[in-house]
XYZ file of C-alpha atoms in Angstrom:
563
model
C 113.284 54.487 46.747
C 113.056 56.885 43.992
C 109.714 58.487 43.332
C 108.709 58.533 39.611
C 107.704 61.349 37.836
C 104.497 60.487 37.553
C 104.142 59.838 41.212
C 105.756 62.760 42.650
C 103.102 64.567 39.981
C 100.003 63.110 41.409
C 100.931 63.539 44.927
C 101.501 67.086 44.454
C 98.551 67.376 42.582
C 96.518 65.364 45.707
C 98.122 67.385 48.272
C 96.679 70.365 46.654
C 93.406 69.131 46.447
C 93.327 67.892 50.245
C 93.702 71.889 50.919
C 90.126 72.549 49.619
C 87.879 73.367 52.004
C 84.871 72.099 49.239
C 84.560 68.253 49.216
C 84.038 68.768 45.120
C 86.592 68.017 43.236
C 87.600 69.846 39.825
C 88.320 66.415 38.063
C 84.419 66.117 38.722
C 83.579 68.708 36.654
C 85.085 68.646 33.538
C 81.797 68.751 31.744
C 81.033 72.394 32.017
C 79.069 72.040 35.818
C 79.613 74.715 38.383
C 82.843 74.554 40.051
C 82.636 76.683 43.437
C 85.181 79.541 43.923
C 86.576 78.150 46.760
C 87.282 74.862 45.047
C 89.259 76.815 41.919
C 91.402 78.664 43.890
C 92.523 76.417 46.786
C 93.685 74.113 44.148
C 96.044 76.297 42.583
C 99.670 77.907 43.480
C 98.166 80.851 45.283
C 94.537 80.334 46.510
C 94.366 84.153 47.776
C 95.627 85.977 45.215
C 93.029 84.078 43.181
C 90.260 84.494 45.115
C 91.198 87.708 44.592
C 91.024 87.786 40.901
C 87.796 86.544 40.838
C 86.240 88.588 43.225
C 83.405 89.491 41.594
C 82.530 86.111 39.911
C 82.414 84.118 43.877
C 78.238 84.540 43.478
C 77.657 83.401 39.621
C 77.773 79.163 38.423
C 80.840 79.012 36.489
C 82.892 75.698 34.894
C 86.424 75.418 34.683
C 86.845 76.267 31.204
C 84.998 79.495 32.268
C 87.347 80.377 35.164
C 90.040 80.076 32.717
C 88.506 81.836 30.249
C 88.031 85.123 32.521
C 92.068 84.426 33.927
C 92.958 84.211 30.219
C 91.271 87.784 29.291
C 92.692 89.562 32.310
C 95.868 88.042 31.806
C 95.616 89.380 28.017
C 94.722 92.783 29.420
C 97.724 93.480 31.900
C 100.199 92.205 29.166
C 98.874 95.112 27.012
C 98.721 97.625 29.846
C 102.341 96.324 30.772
C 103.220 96.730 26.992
C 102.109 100.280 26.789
C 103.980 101.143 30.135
C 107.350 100.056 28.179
C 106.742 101.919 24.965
C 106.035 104.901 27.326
C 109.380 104.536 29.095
C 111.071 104.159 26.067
C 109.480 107.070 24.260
C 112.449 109.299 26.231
C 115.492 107.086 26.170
C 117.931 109.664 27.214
C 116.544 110.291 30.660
C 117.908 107.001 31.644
C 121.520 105.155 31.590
C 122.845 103.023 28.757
C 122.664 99.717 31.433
C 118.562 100.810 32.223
C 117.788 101.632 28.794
C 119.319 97.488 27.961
C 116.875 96.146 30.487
C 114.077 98.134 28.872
C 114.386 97.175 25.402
C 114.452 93.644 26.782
C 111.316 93.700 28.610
C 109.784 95.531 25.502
C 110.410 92.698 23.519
C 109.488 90.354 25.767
C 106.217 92.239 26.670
C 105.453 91.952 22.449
C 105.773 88.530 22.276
C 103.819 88.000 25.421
C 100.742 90.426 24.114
C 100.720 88.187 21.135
C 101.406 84.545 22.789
C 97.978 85.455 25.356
C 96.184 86.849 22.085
C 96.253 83.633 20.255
C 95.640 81.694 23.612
C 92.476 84.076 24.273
C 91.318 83.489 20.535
C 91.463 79.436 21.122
C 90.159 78.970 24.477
C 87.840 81.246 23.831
C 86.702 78.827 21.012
C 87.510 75.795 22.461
C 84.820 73.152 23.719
C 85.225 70.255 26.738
C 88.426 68.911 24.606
C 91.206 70.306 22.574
C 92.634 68.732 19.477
C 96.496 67.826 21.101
C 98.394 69.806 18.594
C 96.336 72.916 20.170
C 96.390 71.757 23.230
C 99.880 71.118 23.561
C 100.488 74.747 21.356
C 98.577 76.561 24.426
C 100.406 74.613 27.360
C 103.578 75.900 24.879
C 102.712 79.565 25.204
C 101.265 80.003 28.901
C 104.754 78.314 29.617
C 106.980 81.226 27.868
C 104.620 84.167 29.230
C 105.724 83.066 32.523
C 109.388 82.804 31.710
C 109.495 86.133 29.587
C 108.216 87.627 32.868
C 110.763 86.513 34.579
C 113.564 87.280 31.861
C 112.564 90.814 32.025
C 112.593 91.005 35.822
C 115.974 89.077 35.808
C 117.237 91.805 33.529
C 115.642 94.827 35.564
C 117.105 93.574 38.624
C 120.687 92.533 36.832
C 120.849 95.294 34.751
C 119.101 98.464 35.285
C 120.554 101.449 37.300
C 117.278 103.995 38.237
C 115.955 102.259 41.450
C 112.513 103.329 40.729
C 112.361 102.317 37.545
C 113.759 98.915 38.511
C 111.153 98.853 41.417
C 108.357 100.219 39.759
C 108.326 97.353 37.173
C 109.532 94.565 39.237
C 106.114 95.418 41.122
C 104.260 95.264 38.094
C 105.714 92.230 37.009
C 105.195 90.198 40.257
C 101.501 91.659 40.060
C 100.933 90.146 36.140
C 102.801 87.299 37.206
C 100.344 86.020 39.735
C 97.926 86.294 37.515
C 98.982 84.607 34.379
C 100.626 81.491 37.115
C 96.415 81.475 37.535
C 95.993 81.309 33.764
C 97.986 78.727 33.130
C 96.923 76.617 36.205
C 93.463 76.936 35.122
C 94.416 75.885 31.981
C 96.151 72.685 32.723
C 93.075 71.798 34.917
C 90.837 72.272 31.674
C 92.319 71.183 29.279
C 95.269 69.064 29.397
C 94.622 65.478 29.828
C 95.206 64.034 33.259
C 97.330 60.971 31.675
C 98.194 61.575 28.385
C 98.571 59.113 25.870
C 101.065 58.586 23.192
C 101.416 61.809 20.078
C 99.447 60.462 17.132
C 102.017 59.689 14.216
C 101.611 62.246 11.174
C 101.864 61.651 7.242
C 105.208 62.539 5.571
C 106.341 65.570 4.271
C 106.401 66.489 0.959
C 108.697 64.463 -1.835
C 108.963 67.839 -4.367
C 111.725 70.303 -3.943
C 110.036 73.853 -5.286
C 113.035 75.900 -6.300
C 112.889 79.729 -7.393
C 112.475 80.056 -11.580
C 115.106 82.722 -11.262
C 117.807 81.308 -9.430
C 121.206 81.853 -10.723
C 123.878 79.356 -12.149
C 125.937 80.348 -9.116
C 123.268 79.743 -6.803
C 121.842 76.140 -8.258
C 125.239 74.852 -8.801
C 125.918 75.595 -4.955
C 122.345 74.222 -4.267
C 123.428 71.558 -6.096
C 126.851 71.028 -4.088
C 125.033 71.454 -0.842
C 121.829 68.638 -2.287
C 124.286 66.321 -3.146
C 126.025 66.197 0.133
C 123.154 67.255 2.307
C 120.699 64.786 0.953
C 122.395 62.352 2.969
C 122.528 64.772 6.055
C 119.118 65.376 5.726
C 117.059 62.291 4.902
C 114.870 60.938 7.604
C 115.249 57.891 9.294
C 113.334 56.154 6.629
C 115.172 57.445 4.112
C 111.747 59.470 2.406
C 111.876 62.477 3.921
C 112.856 65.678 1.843
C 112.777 69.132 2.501
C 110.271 71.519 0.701
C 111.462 74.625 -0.279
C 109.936 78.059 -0.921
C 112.870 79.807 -2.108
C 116.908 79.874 -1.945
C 119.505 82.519 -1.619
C 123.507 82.433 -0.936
C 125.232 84.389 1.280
C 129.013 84.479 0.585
C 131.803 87.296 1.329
C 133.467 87.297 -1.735
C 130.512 88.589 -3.409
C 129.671 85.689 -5.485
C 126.001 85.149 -3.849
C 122.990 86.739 -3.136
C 124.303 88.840 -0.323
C 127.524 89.331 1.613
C 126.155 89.494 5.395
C 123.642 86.893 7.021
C 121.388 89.609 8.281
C 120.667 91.192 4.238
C 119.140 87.590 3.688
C 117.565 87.162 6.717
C 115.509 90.786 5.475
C 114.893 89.503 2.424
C 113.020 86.764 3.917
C 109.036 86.766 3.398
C 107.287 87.746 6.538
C 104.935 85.066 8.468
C 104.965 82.656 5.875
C 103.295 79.495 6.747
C 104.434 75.414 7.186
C 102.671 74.074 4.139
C 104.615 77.264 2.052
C 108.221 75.665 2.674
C 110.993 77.109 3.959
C 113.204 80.133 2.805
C 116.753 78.457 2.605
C 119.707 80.934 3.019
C 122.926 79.052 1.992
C 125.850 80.534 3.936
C 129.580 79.542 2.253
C 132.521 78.819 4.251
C 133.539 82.044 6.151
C 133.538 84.085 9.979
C 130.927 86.167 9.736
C 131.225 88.759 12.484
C 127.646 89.758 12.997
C 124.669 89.941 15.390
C 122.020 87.905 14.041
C 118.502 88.216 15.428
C 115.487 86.499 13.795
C 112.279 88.256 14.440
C 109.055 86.460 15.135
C 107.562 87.328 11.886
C 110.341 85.472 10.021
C 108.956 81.893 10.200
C 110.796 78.589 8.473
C 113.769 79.887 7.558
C 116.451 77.698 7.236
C 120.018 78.420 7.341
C 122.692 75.721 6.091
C 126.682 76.430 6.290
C 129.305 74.468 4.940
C 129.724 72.336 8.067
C 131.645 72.935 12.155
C 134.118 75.684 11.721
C 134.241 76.504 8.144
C 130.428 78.917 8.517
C 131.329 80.286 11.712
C 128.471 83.081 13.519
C 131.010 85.211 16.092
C 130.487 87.769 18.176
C 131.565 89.020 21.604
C 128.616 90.780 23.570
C 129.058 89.728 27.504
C 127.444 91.483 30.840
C 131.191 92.774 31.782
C 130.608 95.677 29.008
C 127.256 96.338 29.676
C 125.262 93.646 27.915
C 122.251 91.956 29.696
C 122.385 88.228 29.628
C 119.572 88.462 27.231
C 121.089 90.650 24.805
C 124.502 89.416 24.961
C 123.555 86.523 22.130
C 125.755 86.463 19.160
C 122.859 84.931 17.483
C 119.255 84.754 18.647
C 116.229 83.624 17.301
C 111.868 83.953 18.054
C 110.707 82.877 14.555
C 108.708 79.983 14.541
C 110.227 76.934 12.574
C 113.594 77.735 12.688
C 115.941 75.344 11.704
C 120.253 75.431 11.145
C 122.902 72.968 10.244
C 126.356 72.847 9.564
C 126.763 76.141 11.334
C 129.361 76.766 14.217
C 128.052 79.624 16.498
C 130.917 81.682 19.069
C 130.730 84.303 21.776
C 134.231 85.071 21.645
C 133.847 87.371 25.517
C 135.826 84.335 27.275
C 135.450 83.535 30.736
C 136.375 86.407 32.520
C 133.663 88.444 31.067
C 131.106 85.975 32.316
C 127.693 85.844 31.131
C 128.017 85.310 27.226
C 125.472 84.006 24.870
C 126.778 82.397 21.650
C 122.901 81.373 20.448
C 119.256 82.323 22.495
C 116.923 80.523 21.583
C 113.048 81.447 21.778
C 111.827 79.745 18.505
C 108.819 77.257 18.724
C 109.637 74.312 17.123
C 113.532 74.887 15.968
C 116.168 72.851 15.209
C 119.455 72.701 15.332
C 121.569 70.225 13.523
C 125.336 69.355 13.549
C 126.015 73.203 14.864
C 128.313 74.018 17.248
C 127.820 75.861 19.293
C 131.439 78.034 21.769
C 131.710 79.681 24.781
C 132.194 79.716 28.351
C 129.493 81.016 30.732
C 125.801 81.151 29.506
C 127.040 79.808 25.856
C 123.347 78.068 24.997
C 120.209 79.857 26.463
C 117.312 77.732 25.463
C 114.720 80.838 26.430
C 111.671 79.106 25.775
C 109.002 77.278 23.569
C 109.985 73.877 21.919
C 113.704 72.918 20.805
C 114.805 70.324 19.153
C 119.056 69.663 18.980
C 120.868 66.873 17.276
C 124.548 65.959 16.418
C 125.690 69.056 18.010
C 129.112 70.579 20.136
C 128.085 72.514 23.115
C 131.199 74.194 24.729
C 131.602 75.632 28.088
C 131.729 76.444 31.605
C 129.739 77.557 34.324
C 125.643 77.034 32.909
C 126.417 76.805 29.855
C 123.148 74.919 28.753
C 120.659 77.141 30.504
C 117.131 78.487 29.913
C 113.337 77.331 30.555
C 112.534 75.770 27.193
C 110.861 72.479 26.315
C 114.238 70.726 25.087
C 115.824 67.818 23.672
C 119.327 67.481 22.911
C 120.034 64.229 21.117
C 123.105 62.565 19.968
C 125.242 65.874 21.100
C 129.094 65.925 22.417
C 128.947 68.110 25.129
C 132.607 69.849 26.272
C 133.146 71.581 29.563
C 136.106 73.785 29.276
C 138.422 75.188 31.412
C 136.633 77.913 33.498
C 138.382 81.302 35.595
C 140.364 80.130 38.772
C 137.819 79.333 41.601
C 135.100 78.746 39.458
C 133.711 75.012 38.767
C 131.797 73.708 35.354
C 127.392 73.454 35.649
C 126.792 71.614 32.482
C 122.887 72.701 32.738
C 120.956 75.659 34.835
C 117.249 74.938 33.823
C 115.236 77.671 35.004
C 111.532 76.575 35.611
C 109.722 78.719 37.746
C 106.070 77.332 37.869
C 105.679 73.022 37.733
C 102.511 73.652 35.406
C 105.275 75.033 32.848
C 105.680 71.931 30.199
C 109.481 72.857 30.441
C 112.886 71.073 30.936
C 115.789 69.482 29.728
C 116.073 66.100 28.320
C 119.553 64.792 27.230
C 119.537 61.718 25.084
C 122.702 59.802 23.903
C 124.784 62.378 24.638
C 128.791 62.259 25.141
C 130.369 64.525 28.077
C 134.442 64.679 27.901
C 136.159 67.149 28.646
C 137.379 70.044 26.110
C 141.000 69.979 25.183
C 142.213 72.809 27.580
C 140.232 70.690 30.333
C 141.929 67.510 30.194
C 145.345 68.898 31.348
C 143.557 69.767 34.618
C 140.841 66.960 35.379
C 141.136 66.715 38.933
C 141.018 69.688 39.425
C 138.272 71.316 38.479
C 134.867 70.247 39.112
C 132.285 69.411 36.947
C 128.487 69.175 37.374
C 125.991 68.026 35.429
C 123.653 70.650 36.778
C 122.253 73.213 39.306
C 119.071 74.801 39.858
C 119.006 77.928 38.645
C 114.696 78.390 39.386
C 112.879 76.876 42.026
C 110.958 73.850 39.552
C 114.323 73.719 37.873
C 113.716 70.098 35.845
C 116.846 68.201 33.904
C 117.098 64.990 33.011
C 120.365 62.663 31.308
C 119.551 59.578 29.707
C 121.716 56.874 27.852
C 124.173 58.988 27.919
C 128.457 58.115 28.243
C 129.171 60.680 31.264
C 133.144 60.349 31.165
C 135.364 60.743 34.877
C 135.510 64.446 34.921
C 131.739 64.389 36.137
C 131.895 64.793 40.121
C 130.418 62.091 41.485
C 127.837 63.703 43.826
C 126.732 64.447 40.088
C 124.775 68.117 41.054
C 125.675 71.140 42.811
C 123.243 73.547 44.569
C 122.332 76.867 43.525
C 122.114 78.329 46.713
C 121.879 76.515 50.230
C 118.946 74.878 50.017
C 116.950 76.439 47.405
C 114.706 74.356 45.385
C 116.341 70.684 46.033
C 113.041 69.521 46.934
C 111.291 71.183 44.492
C 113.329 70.733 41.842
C 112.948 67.698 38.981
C 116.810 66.507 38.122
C 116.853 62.698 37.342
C 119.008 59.721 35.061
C 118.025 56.767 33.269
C 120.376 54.010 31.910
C 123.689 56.667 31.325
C 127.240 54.811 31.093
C 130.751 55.880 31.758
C 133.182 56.286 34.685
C 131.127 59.900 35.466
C 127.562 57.677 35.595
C 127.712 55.903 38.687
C 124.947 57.175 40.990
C 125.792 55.146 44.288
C 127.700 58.836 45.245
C 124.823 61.191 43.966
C 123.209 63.916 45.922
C 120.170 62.473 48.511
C 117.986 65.738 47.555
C 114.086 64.799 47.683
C 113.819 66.071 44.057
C 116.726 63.898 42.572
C 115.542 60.558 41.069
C 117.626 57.331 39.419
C 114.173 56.429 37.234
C 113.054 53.791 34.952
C 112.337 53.449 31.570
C 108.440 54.322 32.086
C 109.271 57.127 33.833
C 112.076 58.091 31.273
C 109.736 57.813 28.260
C 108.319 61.319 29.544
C 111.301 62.945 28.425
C 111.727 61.669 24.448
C 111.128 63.228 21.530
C 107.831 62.577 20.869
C 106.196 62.730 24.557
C 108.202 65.811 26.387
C 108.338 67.650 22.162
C 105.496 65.971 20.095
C 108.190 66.286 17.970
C 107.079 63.356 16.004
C 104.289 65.918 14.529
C 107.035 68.534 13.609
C 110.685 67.359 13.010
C 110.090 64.958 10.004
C 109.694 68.387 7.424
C 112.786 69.553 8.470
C 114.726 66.071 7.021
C 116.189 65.794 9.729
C 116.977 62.789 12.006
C 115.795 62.053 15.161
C 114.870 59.140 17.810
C 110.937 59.354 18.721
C 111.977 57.025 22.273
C 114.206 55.633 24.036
């Protein structure tokens, strides 16, 4: 029989506890008591390492929320030390190859955003009392998750990437050092804070009815605002028909001239910095053209939203791979951190093609984006869903070998998914989800989703095989429901990464999916593949495995809260 996801939870979660040498248990003390040392640590991932981190706190009566508290501070004060170490590395650039320098400028920017996710996580625990509103709670769970996977994005591109050994070792040391301890942060955390069965996301008002539109927009601009309301109104209208978009301000981009700017990235600086939910959102209309440019949104660029004409008439393309020196990271035609992010009508292209292998048409890192009716081309590596909380609807995903990949809290809804016709030998991974701790609140979920085959595909059906995933990280965690899987799907259904790496560790699961590609009486017998029910599905909607329910209505547009 299958073992839910709730049940294969609590049994880890009792297996650790049956390791304690202490006969007190930590559920016992959520109420601020003493917790011993010995209970803390033998509960978590790596009961040495942190007995080792707190070392000098075995004597003194401390709570949970104080453990975490400490974990959370130290954790805050190795990402600056680690931050500091990069800008001092890159202070002499030329001492180092073109390939090092790559995998540097990654894990500087990764180091940034981790400094400032474990700031705002010190500032709230620090705050916080025996219970944390959800919305914070959730936000928290949300960051501790991406620290740990921008760790291991920068050691994946040090080890990848970078030429100078010692270099390379020097920070994949450091790295597996700051690692340990914020795996102990976010342990800690979960055993605080989140709630040992969680109920249902409270539903939230509306948004806004009023449309606030710049005084000075031009004719050219309000009659294409105008165009775009008149069709995208109906695009964009919530479920219930209410919903409507608030806006802060509007510019065009078009290459003729005739708008605001010529190039994406102009209006992307023109953009207010860290501008806030209740503000609205800075909408950059993009005409119908190929824009050959590398877009990257910064973090202080919150709720923008960018709206092309529709698939293949706004079209994003670059060509960046790992062949010519690229890191996987870096390769993205288009990436995004800003929080809020939303596009639609968009069609986004790494151009590389398979023989250059590791291509990113979009990386995402944006807490709470969306993407709606995009496309999105390529072959290997096309979507990287980095981290934080994604939302996808209505949307073409093309390629080959992982081309859905990353360690993101994600839901793709309603989507047509196309694998395409990869180099000789190789075989089509739909998904690589790359988990790498099971306290991470990250995953997968694909709802309603059609998988055919893309047009240069269907010639060789047969032929080539086609997963629906592999585990690319050891808690790798994917999950297809209601979903029309058509005959190209092999009917094992998953492929290993690597021997036997992570199959029992690993989440991978399907509810209620139709097709000739669905049937699961062939499927792999790994201990961490499940056929589940509907109760065990319901972990993976919208509004459970996203609260998305609290975020997605301001954007306009659609989505299903369940199953």
């Amino acid at each position: 029989m299958a073992m839910s996801f709730n049940n294969l939870y609590l049994l880890t979660f009792c297996v650790s506890l049956v390791l304690s040498l202490s006969s007190i248990s930590i559920a016992d003390n959520k109420n601020h008591a003493a917790v011993p040392l010995q209970t803390i640590c033998h509960s978590t991932m790596d009961p040495t390492y942190c007995k080792s981190e707190f070392a000098n706190y075995k004597n003194g009566s401390y709570s949970i929320y104080d453990y975490c508290r400490i974990s959370v501070r130290n954790s805050l004060s190795q990402s600056r030390k680690f931050l500091n170490t990069m800008y001092s590395y890159l202070q002499n650039p030329s001492s180092f190859s073109q390939s090092t320098i790559r995998a540097l400028e990654d894990c500087q920017f990764l180091a940034e955003l981790n400094f400032e996710y474990l700031s705002t996580t010190h500032d709230t625990v620090d705050k916080a009392g025996d219970v944390l509103p959800t919305s914070q709670e959730e936000d928290v769970h949300t960051l501790l998750s991406a620290v740990l996977t921008n760790q291991q994005t920068c050691l994946d591109s040090l080890q990848t990437s970078a030429s100078n050994s010692r270099v390379k070792n020097d920070l994949s040391s450091a790295l597996s050092n700051d690692t340990k301890l914020h795996t102990v942060s976010l342990d800690l955390f979960t055993k605080a804070w989140v709630p040992d069965n969680k109920i249902s996301w409270q539903q939230h008002g509306g948004t806004k009815n009023n449309d606030r539109l710049p005084l000075n927009m031009s004719k050219k601009a309000r009659a294409i605002y105008d165009s775009a309301r008149g069709q995208g109104r109906k695009l964009l209208q919530t479920s219930d028909g209410n919903g409507s978009v608030v806006v802060s301000d509007l510019v065009v981009v078009s290459k003729d001239g005739s708008g605001n700017f010529t190039t994406i990235n102009e209006a992307i600086a023109a953009a207010p910095n860290n501008t806030a939910a209740a503000d609205g959102y800075f909408v950059i209309l993009i005409t119908e053209g190929v824009y050959q440019e590398y877009v990257s949104i910064a973090k202080n660029k919150k709720f923008l939203m960018l709206i092309g004409d529709g698939i293949n008439k706004t079209i994003i393309t670059g060509d960046h791979n790992v062949v010519d020196g690229f890191t996987t990271f870096n390769s993205a035609t288009f990436a995004v951190v800003g929080q809020g992010f939303v596009a639609m009508n968009i069609t986004f292209r790494n151009t590389a093609g398979a023989s250059k292998h590791q291509a990113v048409a979009v990386r995402n890192g944006a807490d709470m984006s969306t993407f709606y009716s995009c496309s999105f081309e390529g072959y290997q590596d096309t979507l990287y869903t980095h981290s934080m909380r994604q939302f996808y609807r209505e949307c073409d995903i093309y390629g080959t070998v992982d081309f859905i990949f990353g360690n993101g809290a994600v839901v793709l809804q309603n989507c047509n998914i196309y694998p395409r016709l990869p180099m000789s030998g190789q075989f089509n991974a739909i998904t690589a989800q790359g988990r790498t701790d099971p306290n991470q609140n990250t995953g997968i979920s694909i709802q309603n989703a059609t998988i055919k085959a893309a047009e240069d595909l269907t010639t060789v059906v047969g032929t080539v095989e086609t997963y629906l995933g592999r585990p690319w990280k050891e808690y790798s965690r994917t999950v297809y429901m209601q979903s029309f899987m058509d005959s190209l799907i092999a009917s094992v259904g998953w492929h290993e990464w690597d021997g036997n790496f992570a199959l029992s560790t690993l989440y991978y699961a399907e509810y209620d999916n139709n097709g000739p590609g669905s049937d699961t009486s062939n499927r792999v017998t790994w201990p961490g593949y499940h056929v589940i029910d509907a109760n065990d599905a319901a972990n993976f909607t919208v509004s459970n495995f996203l609260d998305g329910d609290n975020w997605i209505p301001q954007t306009s547009v659609p989505f299903q809260m369940s199953l």
